[in-house]
Coordinates of C-alpha atoms in Angstrom, one line a residue:
X1 CA -80.1 -5.1 20.7
X2 CA -77.7 -6.5 18.5
X3 CA -74.5 -4.7 20.5
X4 CA -73.7 -1.0 21.5
X5 CA -73.6 1.4 18.5
X6 CA -70.5 3.3 17.5
X7 CA -70.1 6.2 19.3
X8 CA -71.5 9.2 16.8
X9 CA -68.2 11.3 17.6
X10 CA -66.3 8.6 16.0
X11 CA -68.1 8.5 12.8
X12 CA -68.1 12.2 12.7
X13 CA -64.0 11.9 13.1
X14 CA -63.9 9.0 10.4
X15 CA -65.8 10.9 8.0
X16 CA -63.7 14.3 8.6
X17 CA -60.5 12.1 8.0
X18 CA -61.7 11.1 4.8
X19 CA -62.6 14.5 3.8
X20 CA -59.2 15.6 4.5
X21 CA -57.5 12.9 2.9
X22 CA -59.9 13.5 -0.5
X23 CA -59.2 17.4 0.0
X24 CA -55.5 16.6 0.0
X25 CA -55.1 14.1 -3.1
X26 CA -57.4 16.4 -4.8
X27 CA -54.7 19.4 -4.4
X28 CA -51.8 17.1 -5.4
X29 CA -53.5 16.0 -8.5
X30 CA -54.3 19.7 -9.3
X31 CA -50.7 20.8 -8.4
X32 CA -49.2 18.3 -10.5
X33 CA -51.4 19.0 -13.8
X34 CA -49.3 21.8 -15.0
X35 CA -46.0 20.2 -14.7
X36 CA -47.8 17.4 -16.7
X37 CA -49.0 19.4 -19.3
X38 CA -45.4 21.1 -19.9
X39 CA -43.7 17.5 -19.9
X40 CA -46.2 16.6 -22.4
X41 CA -45.7 19.4 -24.5
X42 CA -41.7 18.9 -24.5
X43 CA -42.3 15.2 -25.2
X44 CA -44.6 16.1 -28.3
X45 CA -41.6 18.2 -29.3
X46 CA -38.8 15.7 -29.2
X47 CA -41.1 13.4 -30.7
X48 CA -41.8 15.7 -33.6
X49 CA -38.2 16.7 -34.1
X50 CA -37.2 12.9 -34.0
X51 CA -39.8 11.9 -36.6
X52 CA -38.6 14.6 -38.8
X53 CA -34.9 13.6 -38.6
X54 CA -36.2 10.1 -39.4
X55 CA -38.3 11.0 -42.7
X56 CA -37.4 9.7 -45.4
X57 CA -35.6 6.7 -44.0
X58 CA -36.5 3.2 -44.7
X59 CA -36.9 0.7 -42.0
X60 CA -33.5 -1.4 -42.4
X61 CA -31.7 2.4 -41.8
X62 CA -33.3 2.9 -38.6
X63 CA -32.8 -0.2 -37.6
X64 CA -28.8 0.4 -38.4
X65 CA -28.6 4.0 -37.0
X66 CA -30.2 2.2 -33.9
X67 CA -27.5 -1.0 -33.9
X68 CA -24.5 1.5 -34.5
X69 CA -25.7 4.4 -32.1
X70 CA -25.7 1.6 -29.2
X71 CA -22.1 0.2 -30.2
X72 CA -21.4 3.9 -29.8
X73 CA -22.8 4.6 -26.6
X74 CA -21.4 1.0 -25.1
X75 CA -17.8 2.2 -26.5
X76 CA -18.6 5.7 -24.9
X77 CA -19.1 4.1 -21.5
X78 CA -16.0 1.6 -21.4
X79 CA -13.9 4.3 -22.2
X80 CA -15.2 6.7 -20.0
X81 CA -15.3 4.4 -17.1
X82 CA -12.3 2.8 -16.5
X83 CA -10.3 1.8 -13.3
X84 CA -7.8 4.2 -14.6
X85 CA -9.2 7.8 -14.8
X86 CA -9.5 9.6 -18.3
X87 CA -7.0 12.4 -17.6
X88 CA -4.3 9.8 -16.9
X89 CA -5.0 7.6 -20.0
X90 CA -5.2 11.0 -22.0
X91 CA -1.6 11.9 -20.6
X92 CA -0.2 8.4 -21.3
X93 CA -1.4 8.7 -25.1
X94 CA -0.4 11.9 -25.6
X95 CA 3.6 11.2 -24.6
X96 CA 3.3 8.0 -26.2
X97 CA 2.7 10.0 -29.5
X98 CA 5.0 12.5 -28.3
X99 CA 7.5 9.8 -28.6
X100 CA 7.0 8.8 -32.2
X101 CA 7.6 12.4 -33.5
X102 CA 10.7 11.8 -35.5
X103 CA 12.4 14.6 -34.1
X104 CA 11.2 14.5 -30.8
X105 CA 11.2 11.4 -30.3
X106 CA 14.9 10.5 -30.8
X107 CA 15.7 13.4 -28.4
X108 CA 13.9 11.6 -25.7
X109 CA 15.3 8.1 -26.5
X110 CA 18.8 9.6 -26.1
X111 CA 18.1 10.8 -22.5
X112 CA 16.4 7.9 -21.7
X113 CA 19.2 5.7 -22.8
X114 CA 21.8 8.2 -20.6
X115 CA 19.2 7.7 -17.9
X116 CA 19.5 3.8 -18.3
X117 CA 23.1 3.5 -18.3
X118 CA 23.3 5.9 -15.3
X119 CA 21.1 3.8 -13.0
X120 CA 22.9 0.3 -14.3
X121 CA 26.2 2.0 -13.5
X122 CA 24.9 3.0 -10.0
X123 CA 23.7 -0.5 -8.9
X124 CA 26.3 -1.5 -6.2
X125 CA 25.0 -5.1 -6.0
X126 CA 26.3 -5.5 -9.9
X127 CA 29.7 -4.2 -9.2
X128 CA 32.7 -6.0 -8.8
X129 CA 31.4 -9.5 -10.4
X130 CA 33.7 -11.3 -12.1
X131 CA 32.1 -14.5 -13.3
X132 CA 28.6 -16.1 -12.6
X133 CA 27.4 -19.4 -12.4
X134 CA 25.0 -20.3 -15.5
X135 CA 25.0 -23.9 -15.5
X136 CA 24.5 -26.9 -13.2
X137 CA 28.0 -28.3 -12.0
X138 CA 28.6 -31.4 -13.9
X139 CA 29.8 -33.1 -10.6
X140 CA 27.7 -31.9 -7.2
X141 CA 30.0 -29.8 -4.5
X142 CA 30.5 -31.5 -1.0
X143 CA 28.7 -29.9 1.7
X144 CA 32.3 -28.1 2.9
X145 CA 32.4 -26.9 -0.8
X146 CA 28.9 -25.4 -1.1
X147 CA 29.1 -24.0 2.8
X148 CA 32.9 -22.1 1.4
X149 CA 30.8 -21.0 -1.7
X150 CA 28.0 -19.8 0.1
X151 CA 30.4 -17.9 2.9
X152 CA 31.7 -16.1 -0.4
X153 CA 28.4 -14.9 -1.4
X154 CA 27.2 -13.7 2.1
X155 CA 30.6 -11.3 2.2
X156 CA 29.9 -9.7 -0.8
X157 CA 28.7 -6.0 -0.2
X158 CA 30.2 -3.1 1.3
X159 CA 27.1 -2.1 3.3
X160 CA 27.3 -3.9 7.0
X161 CA 23.8 -4.0 8.3
X162 CA 25.2 -5.4 11.8
X163 CA 26.7 -1.7 12.6
X164 CA 23.6 -0.5 12.6
X165 CA 23.9 1.7 9.6
X166 CA 21.0 0.9 7.8
X167 CA 17.5 1.9 7.5
X168 CA 15.0 -1.0 8.5
X169 CA 15.8 -4.0 6.6
X170 CA 17.4 -5.9 9.4
X171 CA 14.9 -5.2 12.5
X172 CA 16.9 -7.7 15.2
X173 CA 20.1 -9.4 13.9
X174 CA 20.1 -10.8 17.5
X175 CA 23.2 -13.9 17.3
X176 CA 20.9 -16.0 20.2
X177 CA 18.1 -15.6 18.3
X178 CA 19.5 -16.1 14.9
X179 CA 20.7 -19.6 16.6
X180 CA 17.4 -20.5 17.8
X181 CA 15.8 -19.9 14.6
X182 CA 18.1 -22.1 12.7
X183 CA 17.4 -24.8 14.7
X184 CA 13.7 -24.0 14.4
X185 CA 14.0 -24.2 10.6
X186 CA 15.9 -27.4 10.6
X187 CA 13.1 -28.9 12.5
X188 CA 10.8 -27.8 10.0
X189 CA 12.5 -27.6 6.8
X190 CA 10.2 -29.8 4.6
X191 CA 6.7 -29.1 6.0
X192 CA 4.1 -27.7 4.2
X193 CA 0.8 -26.1 6.2
X194 CA -0.7 -27.4 2.5
X195 CA -0.9 -30.6 4.3
X196 CA -2.2 -30.2 7.5
X197 CA -2.9 -33.8 8.1
X198 CA 0.5 -34.6 7.6
X199 CA 2.1 -31.9 9.7
X200 CA -0.6 -31.0 12.3
X201 CA 2.0 -29.1 14.7
X202 CA 2.7 -27.0 12.1
X203 CA -1.1 -26.1 11.8
X204 CA -1.2 -25.1 15.3
X205 CA 1.6 -22.8 15.1
X206 CA 0.0 -20.8 12.3
X207 CA -3.6 -20.6 14.2
X208 CA -1.7 -19.7 17.3
X209 CA 0.9 -16.7 15.6
X210 CA -2.8 -15.6 13.8
X211 CA -4.7 -15.7 17.5
X212 CA -2.3 -13.7 19.6
X213 CA -2.1 -11.2 16.7
X214 CA -5.6 -10.8 17.0
X215 CA -5.3 -10.3 20.9
X216 CA -2.5 -8.1 20.4
X217 CA -4.9 -5.8 18.2
X218 CA -7.6 -6.0 20.1
X219 CA -9.4 -8.5 18.2
X220 CA -13.0 -9.9 19.7
X221 CA -13.9 -13.5 20.1
X222 CA -15.0 -13.6 16.0
X223 CA -11.9 -11.9 14.8
X224 CA -9.5 -13.9 12.9
X225 CA -6.7 -13.8 10.0
X226 CA -4.5 -15.6 8.1
X227 CA -0.5 -15.6 7.9
X228 CA 1.2 -14.4 4.4
X229 CA 4.3 -14.4 3.3
X230 CA 5.0 -10.8 3.6
X231 CA 3.5 -7.1 4.2
X232 CA 2.0 -6.9 -0.2
X233 CA 0.9 -10.1 0.3
X234 CA -1.4 -9.1 3.3
X235 CA -2.7 -6.1 1.9
X236 CA -3.3 -8.1 -1.6
X237 CA -5.4 -10.2 0.6
X238 CA -7.8 -7.4 2.2
X239 CA -8.2 -5.8 -1.0
X240 CA -9.0 -9.0 -3.0
X241 CA -11.7 -9.7 -0.1
X242 CA -13.0 -6.0 -0.1
X243 CA -13.2 -6.7 -3.9
X244 CA -15.3 -9.6 -3.9
X245 CA -17.4 -8.1 -1.1
X246 CA -18.2 -5.3 -3.0
X247 CA -18.7 -7.6 -6.4
X248 CA -21.8 -9.3 -4.0
X249 CA -22.8 -6.1 -3.1
X250 CA -23.5 -5.1 -6.5
X251 CA -20.7 -2.6 -7.3
X252 CA -19.4 -3.4 -11.1
X253 CA -16.3 -1.5 -10.6
X254 CA -15.3 -1.0 -6.8
X255 CA -12.8 1.7 -5.8
X256 CA -10.5 2.2 -2.9
X257 CA -9.7 4.9 -1.5
X258 CA -6.4 5.5 -0.1
X259 CA -4.0 8.3 0.9
X260 CA -0.9 8.8 -1.4
X261 CA 1.3 8.2 1.5
X262 CA 0.0 4.6 1.9
X263 CA 2.5 1.8 0.8
X264 CA 2.3 1.1 -3.1
X265 CA 1.3 -2.5 -2.5
X266 CA -2.0 -1.0 -2.7
X267 CA -1.1 0.2 -6.4
X268 CA -0.4 -3.1 -7.0
X269 CA -3.6 -4.9 -5.7
X270 CA -5.6 -2.4 -7.9
X271 CA -3.6 -3.6 -10.7
X272 CA -3.9 -7.0 -10.1
X273 CA -7.5 -7.2 -8.9
X274 CA -9.0 -4.5 -11.5
X275 CA -9.9 -2.1 -8.5
X276 CA -9.6 1.9 -9.3
X277 CA -7.5 3.4 -6.8
X278 CA -8.3 7.4 -5.8
X279 CA -5.7 8.9 -4.3
X280 CA -6.3 10.8 -1.3
X281 CA -4.1 14.1 -0.1
X282 CA -2.1 14.6 2.5
X283 CA -2.7 17.3 5.4
X284 CA 0.4 19.9 5.6
X285 CA 0.9 17.3 8.9
X286 CA 1.5 14.4 6.3
X287 CA -1.8 12.9 7.5
X288 CA -4.6 11.9 5.0
X289 CA -6.6 14.8 4.5
X290 CA -10.6 13.2 5.9
X291 CA -12.4 15.8 4.3
X292 CA -10.9 15.2 1.1
X293 CA -11.7 11.7 1.4
X294 CA -15.5 11.9 2.3
X295 CA -15.8 13.8 -0.5
X296 CA -14.1 11.0 -2.5
X297 CA -16.9 8.8 -1.3
X298 CA -19.1 7.3 -4.1
X299 CA -21.5 4.3 -4.7
X300 CA -18.6 2.2 -5.8
X301 CA -16.1 2.6 -2.9
X302 CA -15.1 -0.7 -1.5
X303 CA -12.9 0.5 1.1
X304 CA -11.0 3.1 2.7
X305 CA -7.3 3.1 4.3
X306 CA -5.2 4.4 7.1
X307 CA -1.4 3.7 8.0
X308 CA -0.4 3.2 11.0
X309 CA 2.0 4.8 10.8
X310 CA 3.0 5.5 6.6
X311 CA 6.4 4.0 5.4
X312 CA 7.5 7.1 4.0
X313 CA 7.2 9.8 7.2
X314 CA 6.1 7.9 10.1
X315 CA 3.1 9.6 10.1
X316 CA 0.2 8.1 12.2
X317 CA -2.9 8.7 9.9
X318 CA -6.3 10.0 11.9
X319 CA -8.0 6.6 12.1
X320 CA -10.9 7.8 14.4
X321 CA -11.9 10.1 11.9
X322 CA -11.8 7.7 8.9
X323 CA -13.9 5.0 10.9
X324 CA -16.0 7.5 11.6
X325 CA -16.7 7.7 8.0
X326 CA -16.7 3.7 7.5
X327 CA -19.3 3.5 9.8
X328 CA -21.4 6.1 8.3
X329 CA -21.5 4.8 5.2
X330 CA -21.0 1.2 5.9
X331 CA -17.9 0.7 3.7
X332 CA -14.8 -1.9 4.9
X333 CA -11.6 -0.1 6.2
X334 CA -8.3 -1.1 6.5
X335 CA -5.6 -0.1 8.6
X336 CA -2.2 -1.1 7.6
X337 CA 0.0 -1.5 10.4
X338 CA 2.2 -3.6 7.9
X339 CA 5.8 -1.1 9.1
X340 CA 5.1 -0.6 12.9
X341 CA 2.2 -2.7 14.2
X342 CA 4.4 -5.1 16.2
X343 CA 5.7 -1.8 18.1
X344 CA 2.6 0.4 18.3
X345 CA 0.9 -2.5 20.0
X346 CA 3.2 -2.5 22.8
X347 CA 4.1 1.7 23.2
X348 CA 1.7 2.3 26.0
X349 CA 3.3 -0.2 28.1
X350 CA 6.6 0.7 26.9
X351 CA 5.6 4.5 28.7
X352 CA 4.8 5.8 25.1
X353 CA 1.2 6.0 24.8
X354 CA -0.4 6.9 21.3
X355 CA -2.4 10.3 21.1
X356 CA -5.4 7.9 19.8
X357 CA -6.6 3.9 19.4
X358 CA -5.6 2.6 15.8
X359 CA -7.0 -0.8 16.4
X360 CA -10.2 -2.9 16.6
X361 CA -11.2 -1.0 19.7
X362 CA -11.6 1.7 17.2
X363 CA -15.4 0.9 15.6
X364 CA -15.3 1.0 12.0
X365 CA -11.7 -0.9 11.4
X366 CA -12.6 -4.4 9.7
X367 CA -8.6 -5.4 8.9
X368 CA -5.2 -4.7 9.9
X369 CA -2.1 -5.6 8.5
X370 CA 1.1 -6.4 10.5
X371 CA 4.5 -7.9 9.8
X372 CA 5.9 -10.3 12.1
X373 CA 9.1 -10.2 10.2
X374 CA 9.6 -6.1 10.7
X375 CA 9.2 -5.4 14.3
X376 CA 7.7 -8.8 15.2
X377 CA 11.8 -9.6 14.8
X378 CA 10.6 -13.3 12.7
X379 CA 12.3 -14.1 9.9
X380 CA 11.8 -12.4 6.4
X381 CA 8.8 -14.0 4.7
X382 CA 6.1 -13.5 7.8
X383 CA 3.2 -11.3 8.0
X384 CA -0.3 -11.4 9.3
X385 CA -3.6 -10.0 7.8
X386 CA -6.5 -9.7 10.6
X387 CA -10.3 -8.9 10.3
X388 CA -12.8 -8.1 12.9
X389 CA -15.2 -10.9 11.8
X390 CA -14.6 -14.0 10.1
X391 CA -17.4 -12.8 7.3
X392 CA -14.8 -10.7 6.0
X393 CA -12.0 -13.5 5.8
X394 CA -14.3 -15.7 4.0
X395 CA -14.0 -13.2 0.7
X396 CA -10.2 -13.7 1.0
X397 CA -10.9 -17.6 0.2
X398 CA -9.8 -19.0 -3.1
X399 CA -11.8 -22.0 -3.8
X400 CA -11.9 -24.5 -6.9
X401 CA -14.7 -26.9 -6.1
X402 CA -14.4 -28.6 -10.0
X403 CA -10.6 -29.6 -10.1
X404 CA -10.4 -32.6 -11.7
X405 CA -7.1 -32.7 -8.8
X406 CA -9.8 -32.9 -6.0
X407 CA -11.1 -29.9 -4.3
X408 CA -8.8 -26.8 -4.1
X409 CA -8.6 -24.4 -1.2
X410 CA -6.3 -21.9 -0.2
X411 CA -6.5 -19.1 2.4
X412 CA -3.6 -16.6 0.4
X413 CA -2.0 -16.6 -3.0
X414 CA 0.3 -19.1 -2.5
X415 CA -0.3 -23.0 -2.3
X416 CA 2.3 -24.5 -0.9
X417 CA 4.4 -22.5 1.6
X418 CA 7.2 -22.7 3.8
X419 CA 6.6 -24.4 7.1
X420 CA 9.9 -23.4 8.5
X421 CA 9.1 -19.9 7.9
X422 CA 5.9 -20.8 10.1
X423 CA 7.3 -22.7 12.8
X424 CA 10.5 -19.9 12.8
X425 CA 7.8 -16.8 13.2
X426 CA 5.5 -18.6 16.4
X427 CA 9.2 -19.6 18.0
X428 CA 10.2 -15.7 17.8
X429 CA 6.8 -14.9 19.4
X430 CA 7.3 -17.4 22.0
X431 CA 10.6 -16.6 23.0
X432 CA 10.6 -13.2 23.1
X433 CA 7.2 -12.8 24.8
X434 CA 5.6 -9.6 25.9
X435 CA 8.2 -8.5 28.3
X436 CA 10.8 -8.8 25.7
X437 CA 8.6 -6.7 23.0
X438 CA 8.2 -4.5 25.5
X439 CA 11.6 -3.7 26.3
X440 CA 12.9 -3.5 22.4
X441 CA 9.9 -1.1 21.9
X442 CA 11.1 0.9 24.7
X443 CA 14.4 1.5 23.5
X444 CA 13.6 1.7 19.9
X445 CA 11.3 4.6 20.7
X446 CA 13.4 6.3 23.0
X447 CA 16.4 6.3 20.3
X448 CA 13.5 7.8 17.7
X449 CA 12.6 10.2 20.2
X450 CA 16.2 11.4 20.9
X451 CA 17.0 11.5 17.1
X452 CA 14.2 13.5 16.6
X453 CA 15.1 16.0 18.9
X454 CA 18.4 17.0 18.2
X455 CA 17.5 16.4 14.0
X456 CA 15.0 19.1 14.9
X457 CA 18.1 21.2 16.3
X458 CA 20.1 21.3 13.2
X459 CA 19.9 24.2 10.6
X460 CA 18.9 23.9 7.0
X461 CA 17.2 20.8 7.6
X462 CA 13.4 19.4 8.7
X463 CA 11.7 16.5 10.4
X464 CA 8.5 16.0 7.7
X465 CA 5.3 16.3 10.1
X466 CA 5.3 14.7 13.8
X467 CA 6.0 11.0 13.9
X468 CA 5.0 9.1 16.7
X469 CA 6.8 5.9 16.1
X470 CA 10.1 4.9 14.2
X471 CA 10.6 6.8 10.9
X472 CA 12.1 10.2 10.6
X473 CA 11.8 11.6 7.3
X474 CA 14.5 14.6 6.9
X475 CA 14.3 17.4 4.2
X476 CA 15.6 20.8 3.4
X477 CA 15.0 23.8 1.7
X478 CA 18.0 25.3 1.7
X479 CA 19.8 22.4 -0.4
X480 CA 19.1 19.4 -2.2
X481 CA 18.4 16.7 0.4
X482 CA 19.7 13.9 -2.1
X483 CA 23.3 15.3 -1.8
X484 CA 23.3 14.6 2.3
X485 CA 21.7 11.1 0.9
X486 CA 25.0 10.3 -0.9
X487 CA 27.5 12.0 1.4
X488 CA 26.2 10.2 4.5
X489 CA 26.5 6.7 1.9
X490 CA 30.0 7.6 1.6
X491 CA 29.9 7.6 5.0
X492 CA 28.6 3.9 5.1
X493 CA 25.0 4.6 6.0
X494 CA 22.0 3.6 3.6
X495 CA 19.0 5.6 4.1
X496 CA 15.7 5.4 2.2
X497 CA 15.3 8.1 -0.6
X498 CA 12.0 9.3 -1.0
X499 CA 9.8 11.7 -3.3
X500 CA 7.3 14.1 -3.5
X501 CA 8.5 15.5 -1.6
X502 CA 12.1 15.1 -1.9
X503 CA 13.6 14.1 1.5
X504 CA 15.2 10.6 3.0
X505 CA 14.3 8.7 5.9
X506 CA 15.9 6.7 8.7
X507 CA 13.6 3.4 9.9
X508 CA 15.0 3.0 13.7
X509 CA 15.3 -0.8 14.4
X510 CA 17.4 -2.7 17.8
X511 CA 20.4 -2.1 15.8
X512 CA 20.0 1.8 16.2
X513 CA 19.8 1.6 19.7
X514 CA 23.4 0.1 20.4
X515 CA 25.8 2.0 22.2
X516 CA 27.2 5.3 20.0
X517 CA 25.3 4.4 16.7
X518 CA 22.8 7.4 17.1
X519 CA 25.4 9.6 17.9
X520 CA 27.6 8.7 15.3
X521 CA 24.5 9.5 12.6
X522 CA 23.9 13.0 14.1
X523 CA 27.8 13.8 13.8
X524 CA 27.8 12.6 10.3
X525 CA 24.4 14.5 9.0
X526 CA 26.3 18.0 10.7
X527 CA 29.7 16.9 9.3
X528 CA 27.7 16.5 5.7
X529 CA 25.6 19.2 6.2
X530 CA 28.9 21.2 6.7
X531 CA 30.6 19.9 3.4
X532 CA 27.1 20.7 1.4
X533 CA 27.0 24.0 2.9
X534 CA 30.7 25.3 1.4
X535 CA 29.2 24.6 -2.0
X536 CA 25.2 24.7 -2.5
X537 CA 25.5 25.1 -6.1
X538 CA 27.6 21.4 -6.6
X539 CA 25.4 19.5 -8.8
X540 CA 23.8 15.9 -7.5
X541 CA 25.2 12.7 -9.2
X542 CA 24.4 8.9 -8.5
X543 CA 21.2 8.1 -7.6
X544 CA 20.1 11.2 -5.9
X545 CA 20.4 12.9 -9.2
X546 CA 18.6 10.0 -10.9
X547 CA 15.2 10.5 -8.2
X548 CA 15.4 14.2 -8.8
X549 CA 15.1 13.6 -12.4
X550 CA 12.5 11.3 -12.1
X551 CA 10.2 13.6 -10.1
X552 CA 10.7 16.4 -12.7
X553 CA 9.5 14.0 -15.4
X554 CA 5.4 14.7 -16.5
X555 CA 5.7 11.5 -18.4
X556 CA 5.7 8.6 -15.4
X557 CA 5.8 5.7 -18.0
X558 CA 9.3 7.1 -18.9
X559 CA 10.5 6.6 -15.0
X560 CA 8.6 3.1 -15.1
X561 CA 10.6 1.9 -18.1
X562 CA 14.0 3.6 -16.3
X563 CA 12.8 1.3 -13.2
X564 CA 12.4 -1.8 -15.4
X565 CA 16.3 -1.5 -15.5
X566 CA 16.7 -1.7 -11.9
X567 CA 14.4 -4.7 -11.9
X568 CA 16.4 -6.7 -15.0
X569 CA 19.6 -5.6 -13.1
X570 CA 18.4 -7.8 -10.5
X571 CA 18.4 -11.0 -12.8
X572 CA 22.0 -10.0 -14.4
X573 CA 24.3 -12.6 -15.2
X574 CA 26.5 -10.3 -17.2
X575 CA 29.8 -8.5 -15.9
X576 CA 29.1 -4.8 -15.7
X577 CA 31.3 -3.0 -18.4
X578 CA 31.3 0.7 -16.8
X579 CA 31.4 2.3 -13.6
X580 CA 30.6 5.9 -12.2
X581 CA 30.8 7.4 -8.6
X582 CA 28.2 9.9 -6.4
X583 CA 29.8 13.2 -5.6
X584 CA 31.0 13.0 -2.4
X585 CA 31.2 8.9 -2.2
X586 CA 34.8 6.7 -2.8
X587 CA 34.7 4.7 -5.5
X588 CA 32.7 1.3 -3.6
X589 CA 29.7 3.5 -3.6

């Protein structure tokens, strides 16, 4: 009656479990007691020591000590934990004090002045300038007069990029494309994407450029992006987005892990946005050291970075391996493909498949930057930054909801932007099409592989790493590589000068695929090396000497100070007063 009672076995089992639980609890408490007694003993000693030290102090003194010690602790925390490392700041302070010492400071300043004079006299774009327009003409020029003056300005300089002797810089230069771009810009010269209601067609063009890029880089339906003014702004936007995401996640001092070979735009982003930049070393193959990056990851890491390829040596970083770290530690991962993005996207179809994937096919890649104005062949001033998901792009946007002028919202740094550049970029993509990009990629990579193969046969120079794309970086253990740069400049070539390690590189473009250009480059390299080998002890002069000197200066603030002379020179309207020449180069260099 009253229901079936529970089986006795269940009752015994419950009692047994309860007994075991109590036994375990008592055992745990007994095990903790000795540690509790030890901690209590040390606590009593500590309190006795503090009380003894404070014996005889009045209350106001205790309050003062507490207040001052708190201030010291806050200052110490702020001093130790900054975006710039303590080592770097200590070095800067040391060299700053050194320069203030009477005798040593005077010697240093003399050397700086000499270097500044060398830099100024080596700036080819300042030479042969006899007069500058420094005020508006009283009466406006006629259109023929303006066009004549424009022709005068466009003909200045000794380097003819049209001949294919310049590294990078101009990636197409095709006359047919140029004529099309002029017509397109004329149609959209007064347009501005800030006003999509007034220029809806321009808005559609920009949206289509971004979607085309997402498709090229294997983005899914949620992939998105924005157009920017160039690779630097694309990188800045990704860094800004991940910084704001880090803030939302509670990271107060965001850090980004960046290979030493990554573009300097990441340094600029760290400087602008208050991010801590942690440089990751490279392996002997000039790829980022994945294990070093793994060790550098911390609770403050806001983003990881790789290049595809990197600018100095044209090497593809191990994106798949870094992506695994990004997934494991739940960190956003940016792939910078600004330089070669619109080459590597077509290399497979061009018959030159890359060894590893690099785009949104790789799980963990959350953003990509790629320049349409390089191997996309659009005019300068256009790039894209892409995200795997819209949730990341939202952190890129800037919105000021309380401005008296209305709600202000912009997707990137600039407010007003030149609609003509966006339209020209769209027109370029439409005109060239997939088949055109594949053929251009085929010619460029074929030329790059040919040059690499032939350069490796030349004694006394070597190619850094194993480049897969369009950049070949040349070094030497036999002579100062900057001498080769000077001699090639004397023959009309304009290459990129690199440091850490000393090297020079050629970025191959469509202009280098013209008949005879690659062969001429090889001949000039061989002839220049033959001349260098006649006198290995000859002194390097010109910009090569400046780069060599800059690498050996431990105080990097001095290098920055000297570099400012170059930036000042860009805006100079003063007639140069002296000239110096590089060894092996004629007067016009």
